[in-house]
Coordinates of C-alpha atoms and ligand atoms in Angstrom, one line a residue:
X1 CA -3.5 -17.2 -12.8
X2 CA -7.2 -17.1 -13.8
X3 CA -9.0 -20.2 -14.3
X4 CA -12.3 -20.1 -16.3
X5 CA -15.3 -19.6 -14.0
X6 CA -18.0 -20.0 -16.5
X7 CA -20.3 -23.1 -16.3
X8 CA -21.1 -25.2 -13.1
X9 CA -17.8 -26.4 -11.7
X10 CA -17.6 -29.9 -10.3
X11 CA -15.8 -28.7 -7.2
X12 CA -14.6 -25.3 -6.0
X13 CA -11.9 -25.3 -3.4
X14 CA -11.6 -22.1 -1.4
X15 CA -8.2 -21.6 0.3
X16 CA -4.5 -22.5 -0.8
X17 CA -2.9 -23.8 2.2
X18 CA -1.9 -27.4 2.6
X19 CA -5.6 -28.5 3.0
X20 CA -6.5 -26.8 -0.2
X21 CA -3.7 -27.9 -2.2
X22 CA -4.1 -31.6 -1.3
X23 CA -7.7 -31.5 -2.0
X24 CA -6.8 -30.0 -5.2
X25 CA -4.2 -32.7 -6.0
X26 CA -6.9 -35.4 -5.2
X27 CA -9.7 -33.8 -6.9
X28 CA -7.5 -33.4 -10.2
X29 CA -6.4 -36.9 -10.1
X30 CA -10.2 -38.0 -10.0
X31 CA -10.6 -36.0 -13.2
X32 CA -13.0 -33.6 -11.2
X33 CA -11.1 -30.5 -13.0
X34 CA -11.2 -28.4 -9.7
X35 CA -11.1 -24.9 -9.5
X36 CA -8.9 -23.5 -6.7
X37 CA -9.9 -19.9 -5.6
X38 CA -6.3 -19.2 -3.9
X39 CA -6.9 -15.7 -2.4
X40 CA -6.5 -12.3 -3.5
X41 CA -3.3 -10.5 -3.2
X42 CA -4.5 -7.4 -1.4
X43 CA -3.0 -5.2 1.2
X44 CA -6.1 -6.1 3.6
X45 CA -5.0 -9.6 3.2
X46 CA -1.4 -8.9 3.9
X47 CA -2.4 -7.2 7.0
X48 CA -4.5 -9.8 8.3
X49 CA -2.1 -12.6 7.6
X50 CA -4.5 -14.1 5.1
X51 CA -2.8 -13.8 1.7
X52 CA -2.6 -16.8 -0.6
X53 CA -0.6 -19.9 0.5
X54 CA -1.6 -19.6 4.0
X55 CA 0.2 -19.6 7.4
X56 CA 2.9 -21.8 6.1
X57 CA 4.0 -19.0 3.7
X58 CA 4.6 -16.9 6.9
X59 CA 7.1 -19.3 8.4
X60 CA 10.8 -20.4 7.9
X61 CA 12.2 -23.8 7.9
X62 CA 9.7 -26.9 8.0
X63 CA 11.5 -29.7 10.0
X64 CA 8.2 -31.8 10.7
X65 CA 6.6 -32.6 7.4
X66 CA 7.5 -36.1 6.6
X67 CA 9.5 -36.3 3.4
X68 CA 11.8 -33.4 3.6
X69 CA 14.9 -33.7 5.7
X70 CA 17.3 -30.9 5.7
X71 CA 19.5 -31.1 2.5
X72 CA 20.4 -29.5 -0.7
X73 CA 17.1 -28.7 -2.2
X74 CA 18.2 -26.0 -4.6
X75 CA 18.8 -27.9 -7.5
X76 CA 15.5 -29.7 -7.2
X77 CA 13.6 -26.5 -6.7
X78 CA 15.0 -24.8 -9.6
X79 CA 13.8 -27.3 -12.1
X80 CA 10.3 -28.2 -10.2
X81 CA 9.2 -24.6 -10.2
X82 CA 8.6 -22.1 -13.0
X83 CA 11.1 -19.3 -12.7
X84 CA 8.7 -16.6 -11.7
X85 CA 7.7 -18.8 -8.8
X86 CA 11.2 -19.7 -7.5
X87 CA 12.4 -18.4 -4.1
X88 CA 14.5 -15.3 -4.7
X89 CA 17.8 -17.1 -3.5
X90 CA 17.6 -19.7 -6.2
X91 CA 17.4 -16.9 -9.0
X92 CA 20.1 -14.8 -7.0
X93 CA 22.4 -17.8 -7.1
X94 CA 23.7 -16.6 -3.8
X95 CA 25.8 -18.6 -1.5
X96 CA 23.1 -19.9 0.8
X97 CA 23.7 -22.8 3.2
X98 CA 22.1 -26.2 2.4
X99 CA 18.8 -26.2 4.5
X100 CA 15.5 -28.1 4.7
X101 CA 12.4 -27.1 3.1
X102 CA 10.8 -23.7 4.2
X103 CA 7.2 -23.2 4.5
X104 CA 6.8 -20.9 1.4
X105 CA 8.5 -23.6 -0.7
X106 CA 6.5 -26.5 0.7
X107 CA 3.6 -24.4 -0.4
X108 CA 4.9 -23.4 -3.9
X109 CA 5.6 -27.2 -4.4
X110 CA 2.1 -28.4 -3.5
X111 CA 0.7 -25.7 -5.7
X112 CA 2.7 -26.7 -8.7
X113 CA 1.8 -30.3 -8.0
X114 CA -1.9 -29.5 -8.1
X115 CA -1.3 -27.5 -11.3
X116 CA 0.8 -30.5 -12.8
X117 CA -2.4 -32.6 -12.5
X118 CA -4.5 -30.0 -14.1
X119 CA -6.1 -28.1 -11.1
X120 CA -7.2 -24.4 -12.3
X121 CA -6.4 -21.6 -10.1
X122 CA -8.3 -18.1 -9.6
X123 CA -6.1 -15.7 -7.8
X124 CA -9.2 -13.9 -6.0
X125 CA -11.0 -14.0 -2.6
X126 CA -14.6 -15.5 -2.2
X127 CA -16.4 -12.8 -0.5
X128 CA -20.0 -14.1 -0.1
X129 CA -21.7 -17.6 -0.6
X130 CA -25.2 -18.7 -1.2
X131 CA -25.5 -22.6 -0.4
X132 CA -29.4 -22.6 0.0
X133 CA -30.0 -24.2 -3.5
X134 CA -28.1 -26.2 -6.0
X135 CA -25.8 -25.5 -7.7
X136 CA -24.2 -23.4 -5.0
X137 CA -23.1 -19.9 -5.7
X138 CA -20.0 -18.1 -4.6
X139 CA -19.2 -14.3 -5.2
X140 CA -15.6 -13.3 -5.6
X141 CA -13.9 -10.0 -5.4
X142 CA -12.9 -9.6 -9.1
X143 CA -13.9 -12.3 -11.0
X144 CA -17.8 -12.3 -10.6
X145 CA -20.0 -15.3 -9.5
X146 CA -18.9 -19.0 -9.6
X147 CA -21.5 -22.0 -9.6
X148 CA -20.4 -25.4 -8.2
X149 CA -21.8 -28.7 -7.5
X150 CA -19.6 -29.2 -4.5
X151 CA -17.5 -26.7 -2.5
X152 CA -14.5 -27.6 -0.1
X153 CA -13.8 -24.9 2.4
X154 CA -10.1 -24.8 3.2
X155 CA -9.5 -21.2 4.2
X156 CA -7.5 -21.8 7.4
X157 CA -7.1 -19.8 10.5
X158 CA -4.8 -16.8 11.2
X159 CA -2.8 -16.5 14.3
X160 CA -3.8 -13.6 16.8
X161 CA -1.0 -11.0 17.2
X162 CA -0.8 -8.3 19.7
X163 CA -0.8 -5.6 17.1
X164 CA 2.2 -3.7 18.2
X165 CA 4.4 -2.1 15.3
X166 CA 7.4 -3.6 16.9
X167 CA 5.9 -7.0 16.7
X168 CA 5.3 -6.6 13.1
X169 CA 8.9 -5.2 12.4
X170 CA 10.5 -8.5 14.0
X171 CA 8.2 -11.0 12.5
X172 CA 10.5 -13.7 11.1
X173 CA 13.2 -12.0 13.0
X174 CA 12.6 -13.4 16.5
X175 CA 9.0 -13.1 16.5
X176 CA 6.8 -16.1 15.8
X177 CA 3.3 -17.4 16.4
X178 CA 4.4 -21.1 16.0
X179 CA 6.8 -22.7 18.4
X180 CA 6.4 -25.9 16.9
X181 CA 7.4 -24.6 13.5
X182 CA 10.2 -22.1 14.6
X183 CA 11.4 -23.1 18.1
X184 CA 14.2 -25.4 17.2
X185 CA 15.7 -22.7 14.9
X186 CA 19.4 -21.9 15.9
X187 CA 18.6 -18.4 16.6
X188 CA 16.4 -19.4 19.5
X189 CA 18.6 -22.5 20.9
X190 CA 20.1 -22.0 24.4
X191 CA 18.6 -18.4 24.6
X192 CA 16.1 -16.9 26.8
X193 CA 12.6 -16.6 25.2
X194 CA 9.2 -15.1 26.1
X195 CA 5.8 -16.6 25.4
X196 CA 2.7 -14.6 25.6
X197 CA -0.7 -16.1 26.6
X198 CA -2.3 -18.2 29.3
X199 CA -4.3 -20.9 27.6
X200 CA -3.2 -24.3 26.4
X201 CA -1.4 -23.1 23.3
X202 CA 0.8 -20.9 25.3
X203 CA 1.6 -23.2 28.0
X204 CA 2.4 -26.0 25.5
X205 CA 4.6 -23.5 23.4
X206 CA 6.3 -22.6 26.6
X207 CA 7.0 -26.4 27.6
X208 CA 7.9 -27.2 24.1
X209 CA 10.5 -24.6 23.9
X210 CA 12.2 -25.4 26.9
X211 CA 13.6 -28.4 25.2
X212 CA 15.8 -26.0 23.2
X213 CA 15.7 -22.5 25.0
X214 CA 18.0 -21.7 28.1
X215 CA 14.9 -20.3 29.9
X216 CA 11.2 -19.2 28.9
X217 CA 9.4 -16.5 30.5
X218 CA 5.5 -17.0 30.2
X219 CA 3.9 -13.7 30.2
X220 CA 0.3 -13.7 31.1
X221 CA -2.0 -10.7 31.6
X222 CA -3.7 -12.2 34.6
X223 CA -2.7 -14.1 37.6
X224 CA -4.4 -17.3 36.6
X225 CA -3.9 -19.5 33.7
X226 CA -6.8 -20.4 31.4
X227 CA -4.8 -23.6 30.3
X228 CA -6.2 -27.0 31.6
X229 CA -5.0 -28.3 35.1
X230 CA -2.5 -30.9 33.7
X231 CA -0.9 -28.4 31.3
X232 CA -0.7 -25.9 34.1
X233 CA 1.0 -28.3 36.4
X234 CA 3.4 -29.2 33.9
X235 CA 4.4 -25.6 33.2
X236 CA 4.6 -24.3 36.8
X237 CA 6.8 -27.6 37.6
X238 CA 9.1 -26.9 34.8
X239 CA 12.3 -25.1 36.3
X240 CA 13.1 -23.5 33.0
X241 CA 9.6 -21.7 32.9
X242 CA 9.4 -18.4 34.9
X243 CA 5.9 -16.9 35.0
X244 CA 5.4 -13.3 34.5
X245 CA 2.0 -12.9 36.0
X246 CA -0.2 -9.7 35.4
X247 CA 2.0 -8.5 32.7
X248 CA 1.6 -7.5 29.1
X249 CA 4.2 -7.0 26.4
X250 CA 4.4 -3.4 25.5
X251 CA 7.0 -3.4 23.1
X252 CA 9.4 -5.8 21.4
X253 CA 13.1 -4.5 21.6
X254 CA 15.7 -5.5 19.1
X255 CA 17.8 -4.3 16.0
X256 CA 17.4 -5.3 12.3
X257 CA 20.9 -7.0 12.4
X258 CA 20.2 -8.9 15.6
X259 CA 16.5 -9.3 15.7
X260 CA 14.8 -9.5 19.1
X261 CA 17.0 -8.7 22.0
X262 CA 14.3 -8.2 24.7
X263 CA 10.7 -7.1 25.5
X264 CA 9.3 -4.4 27.6
X265 CA 6.6 -5.7 30.0
X266 CA 3.9 -3.5 31.4
X267 CA 2.2 -4.5 34.5
X268 CA -1.6 -5.1 34.4
X269 CA -1.9 -4.2 38.1
X270 CA 0.0 -0.8 38.1
X271 CA 3.5 -2.3 39.1
X272 CA 6.4 -0.4 37.3
X273 CA 7.3 -1.6 33.8
X274 CA 10.4 -3.6 33.2
X275 CA 12.7 -5.0 30.5
X276 CA 13.4 -8.5 30.0
X277 CA 16.3 -9.7 27.8
X278 CA 15.2 -12.5 25.3
X279 CA 16.2 -13.5 21.8
X280 CA 12.5 -14.4 20.8
X281 CA 9.0 -13.9 21.4
X282 CA 6.2 -16.4 20.6
X283 CA 2.6 -15.7 20.8
X284 CA 0.1 -18.1 22.0
X285 CA -3.0 -15.9 22.3
X286 CA -5.3 -17.9 20.2
X287 CA -6.2 -18.3 16.2
X288 CA -9.1 -16.8 14.5
X289 CA -10.6 -19.0 11.6
X290 CA -11.1 -17.3 8.4
X291 CA -14.8 -17.8 8.3
X292 CA -16.3 -14.4 8.1
X293 CA -18.1 -15.2 4.8
X294 CA -19.6 -18.3 6.2
X295 CA -21.4 -16.9 9.2
X296 CA -25.1 -17.7 9.0
X297 CA -24.4 -20.1 6.1
X298 CA -22.7 -23.0 7.7
X299 CA -22.7 -24.2 11.2
X300 CA -19.8 -22.8 13.2
X301 CA -18.8 -23.4 16.9
X302 CA -18.5 -20.5 19.3
X303 CA -15.1 -19.7 18.1
X304 CA -16.0 -19.5 14.5
X305 CA -14.5 -22.8 13.5
X306 CA -16.5 -24.9 10.9
X307 CA -18.3 -27.9 12.5
X308 CA -17.8 -31.3 11.0
X309 CA -21.2 -33.0 11.2
X310 CA -20.1 -36.5 10.8
X311 CA -17.4 -38.5 12.9
X312 CA -14.2 -38.6 10.8
X313 CA -15.9 -37.1 7.8
X314 CA -15.5 -33.6 6.3
X315 CA -19.2 -33.0 5.9
X316 CA -20.3 -29.6 6.9
X317 CA -23.9 -28.6 7.8
X318 CA -24.7 -28.1 4.3
X319 CA -25.1 -31.3 2.2
X320 CA -22.4 -31.1 -0.7
X321 CA -20.1 -28.6 1.2
X322 CA -17.0 -30.1 2.8
X323 CA -14.4 -28.4 5.2
X324 CA -10.7 -29.2 5.5
X325 CA -7.7 -28.0 7.4
X326 CA -7.3 -25.4 10.3
X327 CA -10.7 -23.8 9.4
X328 CA -12.5 -26.8 10.9
X329 CA -9.7 -27.8 13.4
X330 CA -9.1 -26.0 16.6
X331 CA -7.0 -28.7 18.1
X332 CA -4.0 -30.1 15.9
X333 CA -3.4 -27.3 13.6
X334 CA -0.5 -28.9 11.8
X335 CA 0.4 -28.8 8.2
X336 CA 0.4 -32.6 7.9
X337 CA -3.2 -32.8 9.6
X338 CA -4.5 -30.1 7.3
X339 CA -2.9 -31.9 4.3
X340 CA -4.6 -35.2 5.6
X341 CA -8.0 -33.6 5.8
X342 CA -7.8 -32.0 2.6
X343 CA -7.4 -35.4 1.1
X344 CA -10.3 -36.6 3.1
X345 CA -12.5 -33.7 1.9
X346 CA -11.6 -34.4 -1.8
X347 CA -12.5 -38.2 -1.3
X348 CA -15.8 -37.2 0.4
X349 CA -16.6 -34.6 -2.6
X350 CA -15.7 -37.3 -5.1
X351 CA -18.1 -39.9 -3.4
X352 CA -20.8 -37.5 -3.0
X353 CA -20.9 -36.3 -6.7
X354 CA -20.8 -39.9 -7.7
X355 CA -23.7 -40.5 -5.4
X356 CA -25.6 -37.5 -6.8
X357 CA -24.9 -39.1 -10.4
X358 CA -23.2 -35.8 -11.3
X359 CA -19.7 -37.2 -12.0
Ligands
NAP401 P1 -7.3 -19.8 24.3 O1 -7.9 -20.9 25.1 O2 -8.3 -18.8 23.7 O3 -6.3 -19.0 25.2 C1 -5.8 -17.7 24.7 C2 -4.9 -17.1 26.0 O4 -4.5 -15.7 25.2 C3 -5.8 -16.6 27.0 O5 -5.1 -17.0 28.1 C4 -6.0 -15.2 27.0 O6 -5.8 -14.6 28.2 C5 -4.7 -14.8 26.1 N1 -4.9 -13.8 25.3 C6 -5.9 -13.6 24.4 N2 -5.7 -12.3 23.7 C7 -4.6 -11.7 24.4 C8 -3.9 -10.5 24.3 N3 -4.5 -9.6 23.2 N4 -3.0 -10.0 24.9 C9 -2.4 -11.1 25.9 N5 -3.1 -12.2 26.2 C10 -4.0 -12.6 25.3 O7 -6.6 -20.2 23.1 P2 -5.5 -21.4 22.8 O8 -4.6 -21.6 23.9 O9 -5.0 -21.4 21.4 O10 -6.4 -22.7 22.9 C11 -7.5 -22.9 21.8 C12 -8.1 -24.3 22.1 O11 -7.3 -25.2 21.6 C13 -8.5 -24.5 23.6 O12 -9.8 -25.1 23.5 C14 -7.4 -25.3 23.9 O13 -7.9 -26.1 25.1 C15 -7.0 -26.3 22.7 N6 -5.7 -26.4 22.8 C16 -5.4 -27.7 23.3 C17 -4.2 -28.1 23.3 C18 -3.9 -29.5 24.1 O14 -4.8 -29.9 24.7 N7 -2.7 -29.9 24.1 C19 -3.2 -27.5 23.1 C20 -3.6 -26.1 22.4 C21 -4.6 -25.8 22.4 P3 -7.2 -14.6 29.2 O15 -7.1 -16.0 29.7 O16 -7.0 -13.5 30.0 O17 -8.4 -14.6 28.5

């Protein structure tokens, strides 16, 4: 879908995860006629995990987004979404079991909700920005330059992956980078699982997974965790967690029918490799914020996340530019917190436009 990019936009929202769509819904309802640059559908974005609709579009069931308990959503989705955006199983009219909302469905519904209120969408990437003067200038991959009075950055973050071909093969079939999103799925319940990483995320994922799993192997490439002491203590004292020190996953084992059935661990200190039978592998090796195009333009922290310059406000280091969602959050990283900060950014942008006498 192409929104008109001529003239000066009141607000351009860059990114199309829960933060971007929530900002779009609020801006559209405030009559700001927002333009959402949702990302381009390119092979490069697919490989990086940065296609439109963000990280949620790469997950399965969403059980923790308030308002969507498991149930029969098929009929609702088939009337709420245009046919060309409906999940394939609605169109197939296959005999699917009742289930809760999936990540891709939630994102399609948010997108549609924004469209229903008049948000315009450009399926393109912002490649470069110039925020030194007003109006702001944004360059796109395919649709030329855009000018804007305010900008909301909601480009999210992407999970880091090991980069193994076998890991890629089993994504959504036993390999996940989000224990909170996927850990409670039936395929992982009462099974042995592996978590990779040694920071707070990995330790938290391992501890969380012990609620459902029979056993969790925590694979770390060194002999000392990076995680905070309290998290470390919790993991080391958990009888369901077994540490695999000085180890790295070398290959994910499995079949297309069964998904993951094990991992091969290489020693980082020269011990012989070994195979561990598990039904799932979770990555906890950090995230990378999608801020490459903002380096030297906005203040970023040492990991590349956008810095909010005012307490509990979405203001960035440039007056009139706001940030929402995971791109400015290295701590919570949940769909609901991203949506919440998307709402905050829309209200901040609306008030900024009013204070400037623009709208
Ligand atoms: P992190 O602190 O950067 O830790 C990443 C971990 O992954 C490190 O242990 C690192 O190993 C390992 N790793 C990185 N690349 C790897 C690779 N290619 N192969 C194998 N292992 C690899 O990231 P994080 O755990 O996501 O935490 C990010 C921030 O969020 C931190 O500030 C953390 O405190 C915070 N956080 C807080 C909580 C909480 O308080 N509840 C929960 C989650 C996150 P090395 O140690 O050898 O470098």
